[in-house]
CSV table of N, CA and C in Angstrom, one decimal:
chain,number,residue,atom,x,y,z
E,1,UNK,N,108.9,111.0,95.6
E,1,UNK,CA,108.5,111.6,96.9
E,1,UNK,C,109.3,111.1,98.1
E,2,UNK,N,110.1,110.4,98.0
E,2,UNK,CA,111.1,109.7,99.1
E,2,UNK,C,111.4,111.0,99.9
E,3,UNK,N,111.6,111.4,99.3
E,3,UNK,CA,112.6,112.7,100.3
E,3,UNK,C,111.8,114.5,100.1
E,4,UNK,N,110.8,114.0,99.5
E,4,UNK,CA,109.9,115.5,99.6
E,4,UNK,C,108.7,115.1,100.7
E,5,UNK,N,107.9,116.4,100.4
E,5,UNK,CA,106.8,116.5,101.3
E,5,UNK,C,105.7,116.3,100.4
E,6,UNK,N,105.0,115.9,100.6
E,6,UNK,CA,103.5,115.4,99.8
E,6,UNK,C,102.2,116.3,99.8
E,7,UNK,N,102.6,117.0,98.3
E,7,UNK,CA,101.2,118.5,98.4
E,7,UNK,C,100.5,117.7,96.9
E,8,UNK,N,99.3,118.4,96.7
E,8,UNK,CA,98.6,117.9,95.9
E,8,UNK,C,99.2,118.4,94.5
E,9,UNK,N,99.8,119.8,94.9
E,9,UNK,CA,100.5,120.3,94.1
E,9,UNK,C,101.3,119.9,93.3
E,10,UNK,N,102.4,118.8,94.2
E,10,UNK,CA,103.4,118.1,93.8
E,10,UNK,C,103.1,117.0,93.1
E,11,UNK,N,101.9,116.6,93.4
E,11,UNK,CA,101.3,115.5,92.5
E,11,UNK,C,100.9,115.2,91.1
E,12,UNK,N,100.2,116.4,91.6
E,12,UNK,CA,100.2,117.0,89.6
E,12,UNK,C,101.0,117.1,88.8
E,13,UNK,N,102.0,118.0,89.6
E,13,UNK,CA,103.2,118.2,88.8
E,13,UNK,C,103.9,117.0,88.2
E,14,UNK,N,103.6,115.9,89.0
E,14,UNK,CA,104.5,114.6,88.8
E,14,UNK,C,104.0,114.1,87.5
E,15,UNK,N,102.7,114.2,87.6
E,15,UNK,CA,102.0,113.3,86.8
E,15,UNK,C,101.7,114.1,85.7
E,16,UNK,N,102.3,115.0,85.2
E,16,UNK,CA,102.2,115.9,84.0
E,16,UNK,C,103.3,115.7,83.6
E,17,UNK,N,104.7,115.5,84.4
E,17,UNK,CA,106.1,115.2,84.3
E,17,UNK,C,106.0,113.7,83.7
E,18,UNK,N,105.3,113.0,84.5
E,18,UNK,CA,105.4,111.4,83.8
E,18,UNK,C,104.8,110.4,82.9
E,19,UNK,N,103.7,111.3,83.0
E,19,UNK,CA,102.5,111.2,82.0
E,19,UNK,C,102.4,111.8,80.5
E,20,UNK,N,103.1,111.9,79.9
E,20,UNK,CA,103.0,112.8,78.6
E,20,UNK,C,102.1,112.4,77.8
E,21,UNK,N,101.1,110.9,77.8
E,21,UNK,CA,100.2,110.7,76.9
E,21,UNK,C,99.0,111.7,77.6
E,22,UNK,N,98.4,112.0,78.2
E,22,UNK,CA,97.6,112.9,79.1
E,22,UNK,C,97.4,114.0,77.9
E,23,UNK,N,98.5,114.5,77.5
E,23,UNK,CA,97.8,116.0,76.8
E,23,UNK,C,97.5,115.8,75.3
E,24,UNK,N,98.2,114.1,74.8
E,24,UNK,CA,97.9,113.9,73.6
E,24,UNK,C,96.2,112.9,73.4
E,25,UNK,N,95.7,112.9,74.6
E,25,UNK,CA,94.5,112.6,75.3
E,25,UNK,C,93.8,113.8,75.0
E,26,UNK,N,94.2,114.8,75.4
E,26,UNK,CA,93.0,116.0,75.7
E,26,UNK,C,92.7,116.2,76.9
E,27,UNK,N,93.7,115.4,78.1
E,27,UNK,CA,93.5,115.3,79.5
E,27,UNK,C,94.7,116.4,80.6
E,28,UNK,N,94.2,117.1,81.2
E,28,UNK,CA,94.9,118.0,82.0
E,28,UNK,C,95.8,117.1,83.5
E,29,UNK,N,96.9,117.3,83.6
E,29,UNK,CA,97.0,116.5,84.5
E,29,UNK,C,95.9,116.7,86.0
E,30,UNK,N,96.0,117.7,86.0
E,30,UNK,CA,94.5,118.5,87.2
E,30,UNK,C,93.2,117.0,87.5
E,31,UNK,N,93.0,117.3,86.0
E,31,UNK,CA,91.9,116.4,85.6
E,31,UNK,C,91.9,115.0,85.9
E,32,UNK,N,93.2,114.5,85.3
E,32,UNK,CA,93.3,112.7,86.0
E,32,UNK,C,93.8,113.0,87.5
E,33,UNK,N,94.2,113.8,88.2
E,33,UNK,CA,94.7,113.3,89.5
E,33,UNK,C,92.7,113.8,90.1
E,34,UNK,N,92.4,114.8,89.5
E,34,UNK,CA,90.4,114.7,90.6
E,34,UNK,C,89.9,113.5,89.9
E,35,UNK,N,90.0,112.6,89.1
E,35,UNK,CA,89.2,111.5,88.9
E,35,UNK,C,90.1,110.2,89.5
E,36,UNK,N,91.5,110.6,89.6
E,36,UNK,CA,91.9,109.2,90.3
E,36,UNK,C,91.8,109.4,92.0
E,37,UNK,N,91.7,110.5,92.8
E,37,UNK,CA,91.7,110.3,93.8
E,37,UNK,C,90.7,109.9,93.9
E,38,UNK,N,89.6,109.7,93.2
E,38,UNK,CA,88.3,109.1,93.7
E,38,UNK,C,87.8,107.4,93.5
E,39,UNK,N,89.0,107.3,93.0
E,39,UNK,CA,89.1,105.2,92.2
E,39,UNK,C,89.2,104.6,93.7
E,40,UNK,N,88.3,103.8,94.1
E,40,UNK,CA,88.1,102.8,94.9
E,40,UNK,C,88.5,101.3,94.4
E,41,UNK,N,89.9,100.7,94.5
E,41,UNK,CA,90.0,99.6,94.2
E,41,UNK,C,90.2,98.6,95.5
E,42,UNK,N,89.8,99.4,96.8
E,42,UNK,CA,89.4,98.2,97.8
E,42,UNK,C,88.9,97.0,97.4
E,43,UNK,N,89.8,95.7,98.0
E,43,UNK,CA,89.0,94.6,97.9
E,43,UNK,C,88.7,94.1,99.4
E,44,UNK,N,87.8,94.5,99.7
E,44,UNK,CA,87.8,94.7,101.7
E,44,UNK,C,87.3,92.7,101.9
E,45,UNK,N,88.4,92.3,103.1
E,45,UNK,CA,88.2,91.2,103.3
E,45,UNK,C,87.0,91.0,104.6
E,46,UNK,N,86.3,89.9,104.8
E,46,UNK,CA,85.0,90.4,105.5
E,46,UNK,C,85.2,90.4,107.0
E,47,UNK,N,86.3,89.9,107.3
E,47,UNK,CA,86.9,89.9,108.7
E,47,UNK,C,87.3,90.7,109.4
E,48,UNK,N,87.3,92.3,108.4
E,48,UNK,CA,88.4,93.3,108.7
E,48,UNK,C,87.4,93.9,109.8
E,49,UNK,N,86.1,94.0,109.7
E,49,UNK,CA,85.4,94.8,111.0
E,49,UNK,C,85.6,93.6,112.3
E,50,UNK,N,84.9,92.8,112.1
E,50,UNK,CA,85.4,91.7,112.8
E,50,UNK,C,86.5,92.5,113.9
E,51,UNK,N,87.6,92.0,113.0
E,51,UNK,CA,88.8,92.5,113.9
E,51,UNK,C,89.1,93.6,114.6
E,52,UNK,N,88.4,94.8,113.4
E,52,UNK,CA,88.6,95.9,114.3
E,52,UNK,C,87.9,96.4,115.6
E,53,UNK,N,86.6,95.7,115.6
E,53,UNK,CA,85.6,95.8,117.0
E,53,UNK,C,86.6,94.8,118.1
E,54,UNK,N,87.5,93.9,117.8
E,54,UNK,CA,88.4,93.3,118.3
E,54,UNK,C,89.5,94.1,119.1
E,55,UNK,N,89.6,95.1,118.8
E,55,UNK,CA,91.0,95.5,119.3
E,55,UNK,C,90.7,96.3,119.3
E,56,UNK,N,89.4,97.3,119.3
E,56,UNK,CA,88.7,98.5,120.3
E,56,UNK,C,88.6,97.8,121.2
E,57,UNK,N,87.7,96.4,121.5
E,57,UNK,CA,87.9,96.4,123.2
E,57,UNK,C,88.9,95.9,123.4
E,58,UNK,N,89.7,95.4,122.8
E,58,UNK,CA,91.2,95.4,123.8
E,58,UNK,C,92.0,96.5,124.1
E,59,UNK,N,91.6,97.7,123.9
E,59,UNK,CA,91.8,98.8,123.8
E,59,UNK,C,93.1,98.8,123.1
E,60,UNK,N,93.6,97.9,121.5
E,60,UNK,CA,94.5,98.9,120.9
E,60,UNK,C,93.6,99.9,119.9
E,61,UNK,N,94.4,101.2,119.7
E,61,UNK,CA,93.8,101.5,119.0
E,61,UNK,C,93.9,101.6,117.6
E,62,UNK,N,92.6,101.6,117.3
E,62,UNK,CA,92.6,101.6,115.2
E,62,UNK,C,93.1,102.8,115.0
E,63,UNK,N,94.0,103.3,114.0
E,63,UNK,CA,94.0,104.8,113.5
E,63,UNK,C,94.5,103.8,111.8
E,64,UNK,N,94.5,104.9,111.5
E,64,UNK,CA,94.7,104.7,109.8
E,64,UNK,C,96.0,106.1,109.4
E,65,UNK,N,97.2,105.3,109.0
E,65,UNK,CA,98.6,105.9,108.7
E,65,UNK,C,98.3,105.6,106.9
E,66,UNK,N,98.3,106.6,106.1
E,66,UNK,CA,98.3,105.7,104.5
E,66,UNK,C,99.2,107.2,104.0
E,67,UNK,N,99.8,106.2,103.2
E,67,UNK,CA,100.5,107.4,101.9
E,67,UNK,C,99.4,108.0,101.0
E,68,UNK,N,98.4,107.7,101.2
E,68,UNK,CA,97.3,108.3,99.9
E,68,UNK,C,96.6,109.5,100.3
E,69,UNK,N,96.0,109.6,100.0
E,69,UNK,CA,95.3,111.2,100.0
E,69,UNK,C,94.0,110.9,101.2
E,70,UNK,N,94.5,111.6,102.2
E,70,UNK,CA,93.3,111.6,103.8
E,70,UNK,C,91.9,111.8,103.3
E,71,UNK,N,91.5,112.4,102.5
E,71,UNK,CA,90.0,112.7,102.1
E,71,UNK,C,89.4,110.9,101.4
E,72,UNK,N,90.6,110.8,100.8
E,72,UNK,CA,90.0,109.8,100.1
E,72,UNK,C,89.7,108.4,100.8
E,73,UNK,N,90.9,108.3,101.9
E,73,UNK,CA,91.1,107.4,102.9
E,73,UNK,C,89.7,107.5,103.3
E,74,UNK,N,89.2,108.6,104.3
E,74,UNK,CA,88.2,108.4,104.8
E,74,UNK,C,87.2,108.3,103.9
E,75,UNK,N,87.1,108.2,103.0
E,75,UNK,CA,85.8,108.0,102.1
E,75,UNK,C,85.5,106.9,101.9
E,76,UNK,N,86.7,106.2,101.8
E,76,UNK,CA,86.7,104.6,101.4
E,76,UNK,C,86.4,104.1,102.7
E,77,UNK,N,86.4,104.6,104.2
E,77,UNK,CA,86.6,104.0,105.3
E,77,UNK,C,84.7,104.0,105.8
E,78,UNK,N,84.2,105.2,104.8
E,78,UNK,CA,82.9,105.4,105.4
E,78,UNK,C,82.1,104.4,104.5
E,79,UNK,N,82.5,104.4,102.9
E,79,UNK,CA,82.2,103.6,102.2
E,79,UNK,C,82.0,101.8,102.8
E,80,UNK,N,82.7,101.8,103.7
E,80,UNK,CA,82.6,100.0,103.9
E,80,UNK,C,82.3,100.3,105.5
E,81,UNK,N,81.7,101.3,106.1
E,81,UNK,CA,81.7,101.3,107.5
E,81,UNK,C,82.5,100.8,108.5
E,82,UNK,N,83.4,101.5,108.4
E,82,UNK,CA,84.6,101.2,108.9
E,82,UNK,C,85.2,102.7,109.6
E,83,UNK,N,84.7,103.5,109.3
E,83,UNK,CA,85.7,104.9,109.9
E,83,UNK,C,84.7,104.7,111.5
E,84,UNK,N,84.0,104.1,112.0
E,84,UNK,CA,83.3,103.9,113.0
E,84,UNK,C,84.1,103.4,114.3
E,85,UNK,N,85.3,102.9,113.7
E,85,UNK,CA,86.0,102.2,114.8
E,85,UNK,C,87.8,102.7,114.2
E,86,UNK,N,87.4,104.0,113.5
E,86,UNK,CA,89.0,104.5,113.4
E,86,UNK,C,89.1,105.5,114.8
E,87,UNK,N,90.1,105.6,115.2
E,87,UNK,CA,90.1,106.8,116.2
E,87,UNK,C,90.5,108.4,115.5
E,88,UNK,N,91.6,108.2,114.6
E,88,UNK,CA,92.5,109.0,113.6
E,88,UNK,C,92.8,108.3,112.4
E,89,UNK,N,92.8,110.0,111.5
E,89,UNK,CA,93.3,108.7,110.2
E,89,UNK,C,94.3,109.8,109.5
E,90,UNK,N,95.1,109.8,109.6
E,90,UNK,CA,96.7,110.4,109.3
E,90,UNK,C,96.8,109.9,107.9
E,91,UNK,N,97.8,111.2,107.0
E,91,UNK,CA,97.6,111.0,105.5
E,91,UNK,C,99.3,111.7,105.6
E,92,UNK,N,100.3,111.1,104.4
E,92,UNK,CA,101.6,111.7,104.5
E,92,UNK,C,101.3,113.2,103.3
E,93,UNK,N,100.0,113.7,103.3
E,93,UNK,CA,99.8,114.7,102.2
E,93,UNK,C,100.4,115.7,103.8
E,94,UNK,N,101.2,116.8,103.2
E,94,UNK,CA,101.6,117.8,103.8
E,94,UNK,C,103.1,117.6,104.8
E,95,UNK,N,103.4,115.8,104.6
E,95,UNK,CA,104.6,115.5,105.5
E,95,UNK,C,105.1,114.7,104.3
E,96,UNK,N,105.7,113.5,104.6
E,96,UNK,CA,106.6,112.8,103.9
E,96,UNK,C,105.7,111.2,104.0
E,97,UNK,N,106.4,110.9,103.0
E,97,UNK,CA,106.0,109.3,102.9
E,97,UNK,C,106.4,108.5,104.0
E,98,UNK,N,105.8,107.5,104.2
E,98,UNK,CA,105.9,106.8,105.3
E,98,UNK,C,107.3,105.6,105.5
E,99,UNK,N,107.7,105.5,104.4
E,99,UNK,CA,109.5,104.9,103.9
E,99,UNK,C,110.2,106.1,103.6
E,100,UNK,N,110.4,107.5,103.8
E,100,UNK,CA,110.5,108.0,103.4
E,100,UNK,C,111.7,108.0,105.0
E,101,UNK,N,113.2,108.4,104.8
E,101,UNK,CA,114.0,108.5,106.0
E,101,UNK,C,113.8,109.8,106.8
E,102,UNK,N,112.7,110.9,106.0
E,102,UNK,CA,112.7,111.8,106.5
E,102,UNK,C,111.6,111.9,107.3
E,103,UNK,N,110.9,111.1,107.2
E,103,UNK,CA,109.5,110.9,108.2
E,103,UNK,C,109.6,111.3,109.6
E,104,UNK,N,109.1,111.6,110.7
E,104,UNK,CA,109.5,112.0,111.8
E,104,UNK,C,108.0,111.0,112.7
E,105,UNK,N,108.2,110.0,113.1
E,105,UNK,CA,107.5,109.2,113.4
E,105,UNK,C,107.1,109.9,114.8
E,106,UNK,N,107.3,110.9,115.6
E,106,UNK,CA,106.5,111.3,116.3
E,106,UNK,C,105.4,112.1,116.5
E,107,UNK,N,105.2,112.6,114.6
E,107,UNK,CA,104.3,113.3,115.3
E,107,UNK,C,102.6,113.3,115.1
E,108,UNK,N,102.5,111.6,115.6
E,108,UNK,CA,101.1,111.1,115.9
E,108,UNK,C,101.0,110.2,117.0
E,109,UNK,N,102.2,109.1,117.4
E,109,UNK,CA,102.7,108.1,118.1
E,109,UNK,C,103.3,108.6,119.3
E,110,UNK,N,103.3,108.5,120.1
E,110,UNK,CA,103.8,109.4,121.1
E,110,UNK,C,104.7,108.3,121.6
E,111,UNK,N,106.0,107.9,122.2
E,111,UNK,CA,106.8,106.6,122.7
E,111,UNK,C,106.3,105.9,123.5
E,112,UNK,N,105.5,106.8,124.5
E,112,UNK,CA,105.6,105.8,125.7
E,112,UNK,C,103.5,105.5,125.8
E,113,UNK,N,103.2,105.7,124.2
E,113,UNK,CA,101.9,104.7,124.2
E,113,UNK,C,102.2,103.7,122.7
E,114,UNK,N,103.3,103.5,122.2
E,114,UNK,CA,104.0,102.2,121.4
E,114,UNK,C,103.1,100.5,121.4
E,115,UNK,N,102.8,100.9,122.9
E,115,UNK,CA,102.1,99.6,122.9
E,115,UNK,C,100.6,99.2,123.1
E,116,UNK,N,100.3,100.4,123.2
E,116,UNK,CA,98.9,100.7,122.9
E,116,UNK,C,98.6,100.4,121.1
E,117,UNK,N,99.4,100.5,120.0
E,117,UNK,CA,99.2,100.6,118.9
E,117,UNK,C,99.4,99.3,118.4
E,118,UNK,N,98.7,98.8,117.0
E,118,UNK,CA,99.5,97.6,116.4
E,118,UNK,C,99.2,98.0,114.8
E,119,UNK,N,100.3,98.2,114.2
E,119,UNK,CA,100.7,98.2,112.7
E,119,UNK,C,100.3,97.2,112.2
E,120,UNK,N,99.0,97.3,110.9
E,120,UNK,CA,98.7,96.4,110.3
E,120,UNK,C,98.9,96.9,108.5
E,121,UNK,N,100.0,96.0,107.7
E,121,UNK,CA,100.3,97.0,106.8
E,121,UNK,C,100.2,96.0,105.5
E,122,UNK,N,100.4,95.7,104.6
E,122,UNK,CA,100.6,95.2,103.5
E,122,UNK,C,101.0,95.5,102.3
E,123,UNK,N,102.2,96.6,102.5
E,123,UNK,CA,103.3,96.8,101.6
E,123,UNK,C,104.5,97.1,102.5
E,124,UNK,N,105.8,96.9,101.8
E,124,UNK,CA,107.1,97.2,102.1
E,124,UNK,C,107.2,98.2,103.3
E,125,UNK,N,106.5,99.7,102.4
E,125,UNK,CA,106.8,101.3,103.0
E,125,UNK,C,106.2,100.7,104.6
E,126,UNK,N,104.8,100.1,104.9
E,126,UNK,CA,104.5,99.8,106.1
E,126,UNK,C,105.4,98.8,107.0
E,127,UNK,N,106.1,97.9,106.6
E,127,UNK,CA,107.1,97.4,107.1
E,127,UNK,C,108.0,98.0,107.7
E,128,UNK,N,108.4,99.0,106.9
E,128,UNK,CA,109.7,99.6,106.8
E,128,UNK,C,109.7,100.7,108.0
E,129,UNK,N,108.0,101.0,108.2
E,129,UNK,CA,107.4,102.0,109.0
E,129,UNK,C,107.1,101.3,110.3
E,130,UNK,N,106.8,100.7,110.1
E,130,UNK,CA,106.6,99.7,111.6
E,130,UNK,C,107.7,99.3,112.1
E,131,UNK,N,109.0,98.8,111.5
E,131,UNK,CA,110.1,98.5,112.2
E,131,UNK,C,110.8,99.8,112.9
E,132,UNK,N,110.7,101.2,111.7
E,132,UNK,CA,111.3,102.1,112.4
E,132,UNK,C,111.0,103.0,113.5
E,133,UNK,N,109.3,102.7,113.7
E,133,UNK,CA,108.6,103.5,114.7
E,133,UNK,C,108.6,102.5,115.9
E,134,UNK,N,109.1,101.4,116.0
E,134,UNK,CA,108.7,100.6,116.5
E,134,UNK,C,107.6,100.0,117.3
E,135,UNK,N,106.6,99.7,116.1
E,135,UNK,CA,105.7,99.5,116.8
E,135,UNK,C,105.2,98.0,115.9
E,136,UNK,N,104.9,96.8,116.9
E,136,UNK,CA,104.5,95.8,116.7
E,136,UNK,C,103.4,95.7,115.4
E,137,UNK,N,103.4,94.5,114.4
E,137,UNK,CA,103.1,94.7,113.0
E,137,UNK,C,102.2,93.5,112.9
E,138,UNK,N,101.0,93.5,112.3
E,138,UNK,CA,100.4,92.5,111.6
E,138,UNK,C,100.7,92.8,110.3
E,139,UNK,N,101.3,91.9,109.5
E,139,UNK,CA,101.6,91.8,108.1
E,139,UNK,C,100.9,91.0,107.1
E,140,UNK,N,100.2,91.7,106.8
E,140,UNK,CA,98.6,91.4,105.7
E,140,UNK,C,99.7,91.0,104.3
E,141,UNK,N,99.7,89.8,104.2
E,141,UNK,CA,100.9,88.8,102.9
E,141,UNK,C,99.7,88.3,102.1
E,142,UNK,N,98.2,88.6,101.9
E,142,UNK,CA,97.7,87.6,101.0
E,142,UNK,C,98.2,86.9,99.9
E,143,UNK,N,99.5,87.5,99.0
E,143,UNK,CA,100.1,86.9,97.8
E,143,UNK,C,101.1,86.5,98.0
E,144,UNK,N,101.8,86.0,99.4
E,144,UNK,CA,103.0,85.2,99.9
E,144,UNK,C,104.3,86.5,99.2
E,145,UNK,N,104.1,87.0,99.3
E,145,UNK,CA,105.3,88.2,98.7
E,145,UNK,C,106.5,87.8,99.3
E,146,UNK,N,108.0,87.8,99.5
E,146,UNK,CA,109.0,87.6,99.9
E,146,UNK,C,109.5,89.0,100.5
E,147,UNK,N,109.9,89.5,102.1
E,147,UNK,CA,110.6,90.6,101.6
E,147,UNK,C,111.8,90.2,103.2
E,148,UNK,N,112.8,89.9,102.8
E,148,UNK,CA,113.6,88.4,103.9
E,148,UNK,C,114.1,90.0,104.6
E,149,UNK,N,113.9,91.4,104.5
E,149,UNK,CA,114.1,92.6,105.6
E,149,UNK,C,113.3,92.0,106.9
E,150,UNK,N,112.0,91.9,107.0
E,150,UNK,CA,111.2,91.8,107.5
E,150,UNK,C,111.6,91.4,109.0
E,151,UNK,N,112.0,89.9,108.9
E,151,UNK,CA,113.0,89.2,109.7
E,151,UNK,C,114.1,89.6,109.8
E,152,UNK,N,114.7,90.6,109.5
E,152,UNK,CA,116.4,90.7,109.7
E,152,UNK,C,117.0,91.1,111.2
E,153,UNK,N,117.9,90.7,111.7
E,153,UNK,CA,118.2,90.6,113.3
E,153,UNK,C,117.9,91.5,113.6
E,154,UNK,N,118.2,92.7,113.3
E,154,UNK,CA,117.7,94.2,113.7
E,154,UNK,C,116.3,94.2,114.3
E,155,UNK,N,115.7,93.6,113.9
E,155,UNK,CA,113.8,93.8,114.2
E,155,UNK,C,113.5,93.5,115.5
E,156,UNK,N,113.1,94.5,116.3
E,156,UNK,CA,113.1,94.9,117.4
E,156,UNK,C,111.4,95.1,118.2
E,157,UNK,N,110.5,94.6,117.0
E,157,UNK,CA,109.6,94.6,117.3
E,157,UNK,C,108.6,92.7,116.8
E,158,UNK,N,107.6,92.8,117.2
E,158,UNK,CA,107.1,91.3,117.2
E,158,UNK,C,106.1,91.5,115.7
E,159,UNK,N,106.3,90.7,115.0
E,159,UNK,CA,105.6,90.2,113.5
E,159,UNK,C,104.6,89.2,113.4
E,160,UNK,N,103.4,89.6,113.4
E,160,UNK,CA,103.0,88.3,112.8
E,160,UNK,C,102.3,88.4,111.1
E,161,UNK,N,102.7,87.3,110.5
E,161,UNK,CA,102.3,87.4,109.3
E,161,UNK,C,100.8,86.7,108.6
E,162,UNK,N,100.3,87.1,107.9
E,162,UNK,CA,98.8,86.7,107.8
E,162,UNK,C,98.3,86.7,106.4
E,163,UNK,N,97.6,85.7,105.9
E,163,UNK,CA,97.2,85.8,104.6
E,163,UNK,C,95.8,85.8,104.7
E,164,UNK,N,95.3,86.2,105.4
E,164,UNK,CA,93.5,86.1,105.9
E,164,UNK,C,93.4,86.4,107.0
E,165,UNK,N,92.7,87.9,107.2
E,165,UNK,CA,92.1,88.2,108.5
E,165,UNK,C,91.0,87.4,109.3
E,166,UNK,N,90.7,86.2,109.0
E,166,UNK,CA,90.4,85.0,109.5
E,166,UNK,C,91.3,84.7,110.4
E,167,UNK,N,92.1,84.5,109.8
E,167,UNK,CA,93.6,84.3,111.1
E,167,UNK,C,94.2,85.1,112.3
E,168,UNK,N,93.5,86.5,111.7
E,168,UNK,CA,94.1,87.4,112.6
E,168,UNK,C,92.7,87.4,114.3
E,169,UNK,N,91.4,87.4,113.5
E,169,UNK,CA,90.5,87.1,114.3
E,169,UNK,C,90.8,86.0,115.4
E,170,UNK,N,91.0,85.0,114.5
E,170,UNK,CA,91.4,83.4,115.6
E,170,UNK,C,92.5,83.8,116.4
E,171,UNK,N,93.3,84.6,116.3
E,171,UNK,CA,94.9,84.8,116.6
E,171,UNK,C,94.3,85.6,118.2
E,172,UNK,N,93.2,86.8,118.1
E,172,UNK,CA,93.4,87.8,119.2
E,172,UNK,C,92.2,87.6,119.8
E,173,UNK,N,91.0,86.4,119.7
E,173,UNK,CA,90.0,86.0,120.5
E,173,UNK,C,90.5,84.7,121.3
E,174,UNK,N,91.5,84.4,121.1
E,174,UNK,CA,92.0,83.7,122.2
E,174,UNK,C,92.3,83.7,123.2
């Protein structure tokens, strides 16, 4: 999906493409993609509301950017009471992945509110998305992961890295 657009369509198709135990199953690819968009493997840290009632009154705002499927985002977000303090919750279904070069980072982020926002991500594609939209990054590292891009002279925006939203709490009630 690097360089396509993301339909549910295309998803299927993938996963019928890459899946070939599926039909020696008795399983349609149709069928595993409606039961996996519904897998909740959140492991929600208890801080995370915490923070977010945090940075509503500092007026940045919360929105939710994910490569996964927008329905399901929000379900998981209602699921742990949390879509309460989203403003938007943006899904790359119908655009491009968020590492994807073809992404077109304006059209949710507008430039000249950059600093109104703060990127909180914990994979690569979010890195990769925050350095190129330029917008300042909390980097959720619970497993110390290595990715030495992160820091590279280029980076033009401010990083902080965090293995506990405990930290990120202490970091912005100061």
């Amino acid at each position: 999906f690097k360089t396509e657009i993301v339909t549910h369509r295309k998803i299927i198709e993938t996963i019928d493409e890459k899946m070939p135990i599926l039909e020696y199953l008795g399983i349609t690819a149709t069928e595993f993609f409606e039961t996996w968009k519904n897998i909740d493997t959140t492991i929600l840290n208890p801080h995370v509301e915490t923070c977010m009632q945090m940075f509503q009154k500092k007026g940045i705002k919360n929105i939710v950017y994910t490569d996964w499927l927008r329905d399901s985002q929000i379900r998981i977000l209602k699921t742990y009471n949390l879509l309460q303090y989203i403003e938007a919750v943006y899904s790359s279904e119908g655009s491009y992945l968020k590492s994807s070069p073809k992404n077109q980072l304006s059209h949710f982020i507008k430039p000249s509110e950059k600093d109104s926002y703060l990127f909180i991500g914990n994979s690569s594609s979010d890195i990769f998305y925050a350095k190129k939209a330029g917008i300042n990054l909390v980097w959720y590292n619970p497993n110390g992961k290595v990715y030495p891009e992160i820091y590279s002279s280029d980076t033009k925006i401010s990083i902080i890295e965090i293995s506990d939203f405990k930290t990120l709490k202490k970091f912005f009630s100061a």
